[in-house]
Short mmCIF file of C-alpha atoms and ligand atoms in Angstrom, two decimals:
data_model
loop_
_atom_site.label_atom_id
_atom_site.label_comp_id
_atom_site.label_asym_id
_atom_site.label_seq_id
_atom_site.Cartn_x
_atom_site.Cartn_y
_atom_site.Cartn_z
CA MET A 1 16.14 -5.94 25.74
CA SER A 2 14.37 -6.17 29.10
CA SER A 3 13.63 -9.58 30.54
CA TYR A 4 9.95 -8.57 30.70
CA PHE A 5 9.91 -8.17 26.92
CA ARG A 6 11.78 -11.41 26.39
CA LYS A 7 9.40 -13.46 28.55
CA ASN A 8 6.05 -11.89 27.83
CA ILE A 9 5.70 -9.68 24.77
CA ALA A 10 8.14 -11.71 22.69
CA ALA A 11 6.15 -14.88 23.35
CA LEU A 12 2.94 -13.09 22.53
CA VAL A 13 4.07 -11.88 19.10
CA GLY A 14 6.15 -14.96 18.35
CA TYR A 15 9.39 -13.00 18.21
CA VAL A 16 12.57 -14.94 18.91
CA PRO A 17 15.74 -12.80 18.96
CA GLY A 18 18.17 -13.74 16.22
CA GLU A 19 15.67 -15.95 14.38
CA GLN A 20 14.65 -15.49 10.77
CA PRO A 21 11.47 -13.56 10.10
CA ARG A 22 8.39 -15.77 10.28
CA ASP A 23 7.64 -15.79 6.57
CA GLU A 24 11.13 -16.90 5.57
CA GLY A 25 10.90 -19.81 3.14
CA ILE A 26 7.28 -19.14 2.25
CA ILE A 27 6.44 -18.42 -1.38
CA LYS A 28 3.75 -15.80 -1.05
CA LEU A 29 1.64 -15.52 -4.18
CA ASN A 30 -1.71 -14.71 -2.59
CA THR A 31 -2.00 -10.93 -2.11
CA ASN A 32 -0.53 -9.47 -5.31
CA GLU A 33 2.49 -7.76 -3.82
CA ASN A 34 5.41 -6.90 -6.07
CA PRO A 35 8.27 -9.43 -5.77
CA TYR A 36 10.88 -6.70 -6.36
CA PRO A 37 11.93 -3.99 -3.91
CA PRO A 38 11.04 -0.31 -4.28
CA SER A 39 13.45 2.10 -5.96
CA PRO A 40 16.76 2.81 -4.17
CA ARG A 41 15.62 6.44 -4.25
CA VAL A 42 12.82 5.49 -1.88
CA PHE A 43 15.30 4.08 0.65
CA ALA A 44 17.55 7.14 0.33
CA ALA A 45 14.62 9.53 0.78
CA LEU A 46 13.36 7.59 3.80
CA ARG A 47 16.80 7.59 5.43
CA HIS A 48 16.98 11.32 4.87
CA ALA A 49 13.49 11.84 6.34
CA ILE A 50 14.16 9.94 9.55
CA ASN A 51 15.15 12.87 11.71
CA ARG A 52 13.79 15.20 14.36
CA SER A 53 11.02 16.41 12.04
CA LEU A 54 9.13 13.21 12.86
CA ARG A 55 7.83 15.10 15.91
CA LEU A 56 5.84 17.29 13.49
CA TYR A 57 2.52 16.36 11.89
CA PRO A 58 2.65 15.53 8.17
CA GLU A 59 1.21 17.75 5.43
CA PRO A 60 -2.56 17.38 5.90
CA LEU A 61 -3.34 17.51 2.17
CA ALA A 62 -0.18 15.75 0.93
CA ASP A 63 0.66 18.84 -1.15
CA SER A 64 4.21 17.79 -2.11
CA LEU A 65 3.11 14.34 -3.26
CA ARG A 66 0.14 15.77 -5.13
CA ALA A 67 2.33 18.31 -6.93
CA VAL A 68 4.70 15.59 -8.17
CA ALA A 69 1.83 13.27 -9.11
CA ALA A 70 0.06 16.09 -10.98
CA SER A 71 3.09 16.78 -13.14
CA ILE A 72 3.62 13.09 -13.90
CA TYR A 73 -0.01 12.26 -14.68
CA GLY A 74 -0.82 15.52 -16.51
CA VAL A 75 -3.55 16.80 -14.20
CA ARG A 76 -3.76 19.61 -11.65
CA PRO A 77 -3.00 18.99 -7.94
CA GLU A 78 -6.61 20.03 -7.26
CA ASN A 79 -7.69 16.90 -9.14
CA ILE A 80 -5.86 14.58 -6.69
CA LEU A 81 -6.58 13.23 -3.23
CA ALA A 82 -4.00 11.09 -1.41
CA GLY A 83 -5.16 8.24 0.79
CA ASN A 84 -3.77 5.70 3.24
CA GLY A 85 -3.80 3.06 0.54
CA SER A 86 -6.54 3.02 -2.07
CA ASP A 87 -8.56 1.04 0.48
CA GLU A 88 -8.90 4.23 2.53
CA ILE A 89 -9.99 6.12 -0.58
CA LEU A 90 -12.67 3.50 -1.26
CA SER A 91 -13.89 3.99 2.28
CA ILE A 92 -13.90 7.81 1.89
CA LEU A 93 -15.91 7.47 -1.34
CA MET A 94 -18.48 5.29 0.39
CA ARG A 95 -18.81 7.74 3.25
CA CYS A 96 -19.18 10.64 0.79
CA PHE A 97 -21.77 9.14 -1.51
CA VAL A 98 -23.58 6.26 0.21
CA GLY A 99 -26.11 6.36 3.03
CA PRO A 100 -28.58 3.69 4.20
CA GLN A 101 -30.39 2.02 1.26
CA ASP A 102 -28.46 3.96 -1.38
CA PRO A 103 -27.76 1.61 -4.30
CA VAL A 104 -24.14 0.76 -5.10
CA ALA A 105 -23.54 -1.29 -8.25
CA PHE A 106 -20.57 -3.32 -9.44
CA PRO A 107 -19.90 -6.34 -11.61
CA VAL A 108 -18.93 -9.62 -9.91
CA PRO A 109 -16.68 -11.40 -9.22
CA THR A 110 -14.46 -8.50 -8.17
CA TYR A 111 -12.54 -6.95 -5.26
CA SER A 112 -14.33 -8.09 -2.10
CA LEU A 113 -13.79 -4.87 -0.13
CA TYR A 114 -16.59 -3.15 -2.08
CA ASP A 115 -19.05 -5.54 -0.40
CA THR A 116 -17.69 -4.88 3.07
CA LEU A 117 -17.77 -1.11 2.72
CA ILE A 118 -21.32 -1.10 1.36
CA ALA A 119 -22.43 -3.20 4.35
CA ILE A 120 -20.79 -0.74 6.76
CA GLN A 121 -22.70 2.15 5.16
CA GLN A 122 -25.88 0.04 5.03
CA GLY A 123 -26.08 0.75 1.32
CA GLU A 124 -27.95 -1.47 -1.13
CA ARG A 125 -25.59 -3.92 -2.81
CA ILE A 126 -26.32 -4.45 -6.51
CA ALA A 127 -24.00 -7.10 -7.90
CA VAL A 128 -24.28 -7.65 -11.65
CA ASP A 129 -22.69 -10.82 -13.05
CA TYR A 130 -19.86 -10.40 -15.51
CA PRO A 131 -20.44 -12.20 -18.81
CA ALA A 132 -18.06 -15.09 -19.53
CA ASP A 133 -15.59 -12.79 -21.33
CA PHE A 134 -15.52 -10.26 -18.45
CA SER A 135 -16.66 -7.35 -20.61
CA VAL A 136 -18.79 -4.63 -18.98
CA PRO A 137 -22.21 -6.20 -18.21
CA GLU A 138 -24.99 -4.59 -20.23
CA ALA A 139 -27.18 -4.17 -17.12
CA LEU A 140 -24.57 -2.31 -15.05
CA ALA A 141 -25.40 1.20 -16.21
CA ALA A 142 -29.14 0.91 -15.62
CA GLN A 143 -29.07 0.36 -11.85
CA ASN A 144 -29.63 3.98 -10.82
CA ALA A 145 -26.72 3.64 -8.42
CA ALA A 146 -25.25 6.44 -6.33
CA LEU A 147 -21.87 4.80 -6.91
CA THR A 148 -20.80 2.31 -9.56
CA PHE A 149 -17.48 0.47 -9.19
CA LEU A 150 -15.45 -1.06 -11.97
CA CYS A 151 -12.12 -2.66 -11.16
CA ASN A 152 -9.97 -2.37 -14.30
CA PRO A 153 -7.96 -4.57 -14.72
CA ASN A 154 -10.35 -6.64 -12.66
CA SER A 155 -9.41 -8.80 -9.70
CA PRO A 156 -9.54 -11.79 -9.57
CA SER A 157 -9.88 -12.24 -13.36
CA GLY A 158 -7.00 -9.94 -14.43
CA THR A 159 -9.07 -8.93 -17.48
CA LEU A 160 -9.20 -5.41 -18.93
CA VAL A 161 -12.07 -3.50 -20.52
CA SER A 162 -11.44 -0.80 -23.11
CA LEU A 163 -11.50 2.96 -22.57
CA HIS A 164 -14.32 3.11 -25.06
CA GLU A 165 -16.50 0.80 -22.91
CA ILE A 166 -15.70 2.83 -19.79
CA GLU A 167 -16.50 6.12 -21.47
CA ARG A 168 -19.86 4.71 -22.54
CA LEU A 169 -20.52 3.48 -19.02
CA ALA A 170 -19.59 6.83 -17.45
CA ARG A 171 -22.04 8.63 -19.72
CA ALA A 172 -24.80 6.10 -19.01
CA VAL A 173 -24.67 5.75 -15.20
CA SER A 174 -26.73 8.12 -13.10
CA GLY A 175 -24.21 8.67 -10.28
CA ILE A 176 -20.44 8.51 -9.72
CA LEU A 177 -18.35 5.94 -11.60
CA VAL A 178 -15.22 4.74 -9.79
CA ILE A 179 -12.55 2.99 -11.84
CA ASP A 180 -10.23 1.08 -9.52
CA GLU A 181 -6.93 0.98 -11.42
CA ALA A 182 -4.83 -0.74 -8.75
CA TYR A 183 -3.25 -2.95 -11.46
CA VAL A 184 -3.34 -0.77 -14.57
CA ASP A 185 0.45 -0.30 -14.81
CA PHE A 186 0.70 -4.03 -15.59
CA ALA A 187 -1.68 -3.84 -18.59
CA GLU A 188 -0.34 -5.24 -21.86
CA SER A 189 -1.47 -2.23 -23.85
CA GLU A 190 -0.24 1.27 -23.11
CA GLY A 191 -2.95 3.87 -22.69
CA ALA A 192 -5.22 1.53 -20.73
CA SER A 193 -5.82 4.11 -18.02
CA THR A 194 -9.01 6.13 -17.77
CA LEU A 195 -7.15 8.96 -16.07
CA PRO A 196 -7.14 11.38 -19.03
CA LEU A 197 -10.95 11.11 -19.14
CA ILE A 198 -11.47 12.91 -15.82
CA ARG A 199 -11.36 16.20 -17.73
CA GLN A 200 -14.35 15.31 -19.90
CA LEU A 201 -16.35 13.18 -17.45
CA PRO A 202 -17.29 15.05 -14.26
CA ASN A 203 -18.71 11.91 -12.60
CA LEU A 204 -15.50 9.86 -12.98
CA VAL A 205 -13.12 8.94 -10.13
CA VAL A 206 -9.94 7.00 -10.95
CA LEU A 207 -8.03 5.19 -8.20
CA ARG A 208 -4.36 4.26 -8.19
CA THR A 209 -2.16 2.62 -5.59
CA PHE A 210 1.55 2.49 -4.77
CA SER A 211 1.11 -1.02 -3.37
CA LYS A 212 1.52 -2.96 -6.62
CA SER A 213 3.64 -1.52 -9.45
CA PHE A 214 5.66 0.74 -7.09
CA SER A 215 6.35 -2.07 -4.57
CA LEU A 216 5.15 -0.03 -1.59
CA ALA A 217 2.30 -2.10 -0.12
CA GLY A 218 3.82 -1.67 3.34
CA MET A 219 3.71 2.13 3.15
CA ARG A 220 -0.05 2.41 2.43
CA VAL A 221 -0.44 5.11 -0.22
CA GLY A 222 -3.12 5.51 -2.88
CA LEU A 223 -4.33 8.36 -5.06
CA ALA A 224 -7.76 9.38 -6.33
CA PHE A 225 -8.07 11.47 -9.50
CA ALA A 226 -11.33 13.35 -10.11
CA SER A 227 -12.88 16.76 -10.71
CA GLU A 228 -11.88 19.48 -8.26
CA GLU A 229 -15.40 19.48 -6.84
CA ILE A 230 -15.34 15.76 -6.00
CA VAL A 231 -11.83 16.01 -4.53
CA LEU A 232 -12.90 18.93 -2.30
CA GLY A 233 -15.85 16.90 -1.02
CA MET A 234 -13.63 13.91 -0.28
CA MET A 235 -11.16 16.09 1.60
CA LYS A 236 -13.90 17.10 4.01
CA VAL A 237 -14.47 13.45 4.88
CA LYS A 238 -10.89 12.19 5.26
CA ASP A 239 -8.96 12.27 8.54
CA SER A 240 -6.85 15.41 8.99
CA TYR A 241 -3.50 13.61 8.78
CA ASN A 242 -4.42 10.47 6.90
CA LEU A 243 -0.90 9.81 5.59
CA ASN A 244 2.20 9.73 7.74
CA ARG A 245 5.39 11.65 6.93
CA LEU A 246 7.39 8.60 5.84
CA SER A 247 4.70 7.24 3.53
CA LEU A 248 4.45 10.60 1.82
CA VAL A 249 8.22 10.71 1.35
CA ALA A 250 8.34 7.15 0.02
CA ALA A 251 5.55 7.66 -2.52
CA THR A 252 7.01 10.95 -3.76
CA ALA A 253 10.44 9.36 -4.24
CA ALA A 254 8.88 6.39 -6.04
CA LEU A 255 7.20 8.73 -8.52
CA GLN A 256 10.53 10.43 -9.11
CA ASP A 257 11.99 7.15 -10.36
CA MET A 258 9.45 5.98 -12.93
CA PRO A 259 12.06 3.96 -14.92
CA TRP A 260 12.49 1.69 -11.87
CA MET A 261 8.79 0.93 -11.76
CA VAL A 262 8.56 0.47 -15.53
CA ARG A 263 11.50 -1.97 -15.50
CA ASN A 264 9.93 -4.07 -12.73
CA VAL A 265 6.60 -4.07 -14.54
CA ALA A 266 8.35 -5.37 -17.69
CA ARG A 267 9.97 -8.18 -15.66
CA ILE A 268 6.60 -9.10 -14.16
CA GLN A 269 4.94 -9.08 -17.59
CA ARG A 270 7.61 -11.51 -18.85
CA SER A 271 7.13 -13.77 -15.83
CA ARG A 272 3.36 -13.56 -16.28
CA ARG A 273 3.72 -15.07 -19.75
CA GLN A 274 5.86 -17.90 -18.36
CA LEU A 275 3.40 -18.55 -15.54
CA ALA A 276 0.43 -18.57 -17.91
CA ALA A 277 2.21 -20.91 -20.34
CA GLY A 278 3.15 -23.30 -17.50
CA LEU A 279 -0.40 -23.37 -16.17
CA LYS A 280 -1.82 -24.01 -19.63
CA LYS A 281 0.52 -26.98 -19.99
CA LEU A 282 -0.98 -28.31 -16.76
CA GLY A 283 -4.45 -28.18 -18.31
CA PHE A 284 -5.72 -24.90 -16.87
CA TYR A 285 -7.64 -22.24 -18.74
CA VAL A 286 -5.79 -18.98 -18.01
CA TYR A 287 -7.65 -15.70 -18.44
CA PRO A 288 -5.76 -13.04 -20.41
CA SER A 289 -4.16 -11.07 -17.58
CA HIS A 290 -3.33 -7.38 -17.48
CA ALA A 291 -2.39 -7.47 -13.80
CA ASN A 292 0.41 -8.87 -11.61
CA PHE A 293 -1.56 -12.08 -11.11
CA VAL A 294 -3.34 -14.62 -13.25
CA MET A 295 -6.60 -16.46 -12.77
CA ALA A 296 -6.39 -20.13 -13.71
CA ARG A 297 -9.47 -22.29 -14.07
CA LYS A 298 -10.16 -26.04 -14.27
CA ARG A 299 -13.80 -26.19 -15.24
CA GLU A 300 -16.02 -27.84 -12.64
CA GLN A 301 -13.09 -29.09 -10.58
CA ASN A 302 -12.97 -27.84 -6.99
CA LEU A 303 -9.42 -26.58 -6.50
CA LYS A 304 -9.51 -26.34 -2.73
CA GLU A 305 -7.38 -29.45 -2.43
CA VAL A 306 -4.76 -28.04 -4.80
CA TYR A 307 -4.70 -24.83 -2.77
CA GLU A 308 -4.36 -26.76 0.51
CA LYS A 309 -1.61 -28.98 -0.84
CA LEU A 310 0.32 -25.99 -2.13
CA LYS A 311 -0.05 -24.44 1.30
CA GLY A 312 1.37 -27.64 2.77
CA ARG A 313 4.41 -27.02 0.58
CA ARG A 314 4.62 -23.44 1.89
CA ILE A 315 3.31 -21.96 -1.36
CA LEU A 316 0.42 -19.55 -0.82
CA VAL A 317 -2.01 -18.80 -3.65
CA ARG A 318 -5.54 -17.41 -3.47
CA TYR A 319 -8.56 -19.71 -3.44
CA PHE A 320 -12.06 -18.22 -3.25
CA ASP A 321 -14.47 -20.59 -1.55
CA ILE A 322 -17.52 -18.98 -3.18
CA PRO A 323 -19.87 -20.28 -5.89
CA GLY A 324 -18.53 -19.62 -9.37
CA LEU A 325 -14.89 -19.41 -8.31
CA GLN A 326 -14.26 -22.77 -6.65
CA ASP A 327 -12.68 -24.08 -9.84
CA CYS A 328 -10.23 -21.15 -9.94
CA LEU A 329 -6.96 -20.10 -8.34
CA ARG A 330 -5.62 -16.56 -8.40
CA ILE A 331 -1.84 -16.61 -8.46
CA THR A 332 0.40 -13.56 -8.01
CA VAL A 333 3.27 -13.27 -10.48
CA GLY A 334 6.37 -13.80 -8.34
CA THR A 335 10.01 -14.01 -9.35
CA PRO A 336 10.96 -16.52 -12.10
CA ARG A 337 12.31 -18.79 -9.35
CA GLU A 338 9.08 -18.65 -7.35
CA ILE A 339 7.10 -19.42 -10.48
CA ARG A 340 9.31 -22.43 -11.24
CA SER A 341 8.79 -23.73 -7.68
CA LEU A 342 5.03 -23.30 -7.99
CA LEU A 343 4.82 -25.00 -11.38
CA ASN A 344 7.09 -27.86 -10.23
CA ALA A 345 4.92 -28.39 -7.16
CA MET A 346 1.74 -28.38 -9.24
CA GLU A 347 3.22 -30.76 -11.74
CA ALA A 348 4.27 -33.15 -8.99
CA MET A 349 0.78 -32.99 -7.51
CA GLU A 350 -0.75 -33.60 -10.93
CA ASN A 351 1.36 -36.71 -11.34
CA ASN A 352 0.81 -38.39 -7.99
CA TRP A 353 -1.36 -36.08 -5.87
CA THR A 354 0.91 -36.24 -2.86
CA PRO A 355 2.10 -33.07 -1.23
C1 LIG B 401 -8.63 -4.10 -6.85
C2 LIG B 401 -7.92 -3.55 -5.66
N1 LIG B 401 -8.17 -2.30 -5.28
C3 LIG B 401 -7.55 -1.78 -4.21
C4 LIG B 401 -6.66 -2.52 -3.47
C5 LIG B 401 -6.08 -1.92 -2.23
O1 LIG B 401 -4.85 -1.37 -2.45
P1 LIG B 401 -4.11 -0.54 -1.33
O2 LIG B 401 -2.99 -1.37 -0.89
O3 LIG B 401 -3.68 0.71 -2.03
O4 LIG B 401 -5.08 -0.24 -0.23
C6 LIG B 401 -6.36 -3.82 -3.83
C7 LIG B 401 -5.41 -4.62 -3.05
O5 LIG B 401 -5.16 -5.77 -3.24
C8 LIG B 401 -7.01 -4.36 -4.96
O6 LIG B 401 -6.80 -5.62 -5.35
#
């Protein structure tokens, strides 16, 4: 390592040779990553792919990944678009369908990126409040929106609406309905996904990600499922090489080891029950979760202090400092050990309120 790097760049990025990574010792339950590693097949495929072919551009349309995904999900490759995370797909959708003043509707509270992307496109934001049980708001369909978003299971609530409700919504909205299924693999009930409905509903777009159930948040891969016509339109808008070679390899290998993902999901579902039970014992209301996180509420009690104190103990959870959510925490389901540490810390705080 050159002395220039040691003195200058290393200081800038906080890198100290031989030291532990910066997040060592932190219990990170704030961004809904998977606590378990990706399949060993992913590592093997990546090792195999690290060779001289890295000088070549990747497949522009992710054909190999789309072919594998099509066979697993029972659709045609023409019904799939691959994105650099589902965040990129959300951005592509906005650029395809939303211009200045075009209405975009979604129930709130939900994933905050929808807001940001609408603002970038100068679209009209139509936020419809969820009812207390987080079912589809009656008023959502009637907004005449170019795009309607529904996150299912929803973040931050973790709640799930039924296929029947979604089908009704898709038939009632005037524009495109996007179902963001980032967390659907964690749903309690099988068959929660809207994916099979893309055949009957030409205005439906279903989004999936490899960041959660497949443990590949660092590789940035998402998929959109829709009619061939919509996918073709989205392809015109995306960057030519929106996914790099290694991400494509990793996602393909992950799909080829579904039992690994399913096993990790089962572990997370078990831990989710333990986390919810522990939080209930501490006096929280816990929303029924179908995701790899839970939302816990203490009515009318601002939980900022709890969040700050947990942070002081190097435990990160998600606190939303916005009206309606200040009495809530969103907590990612970590390993059983991480959950025990969190619950112990919260119990200690409950008893004497010292960090
Ligand atoms: C509801 C929802 N949609 C999409 C995403 C983005 O996922 P990706 O990592 O695929 O961009 C997230 C990430 O947390 C999310 O919570």
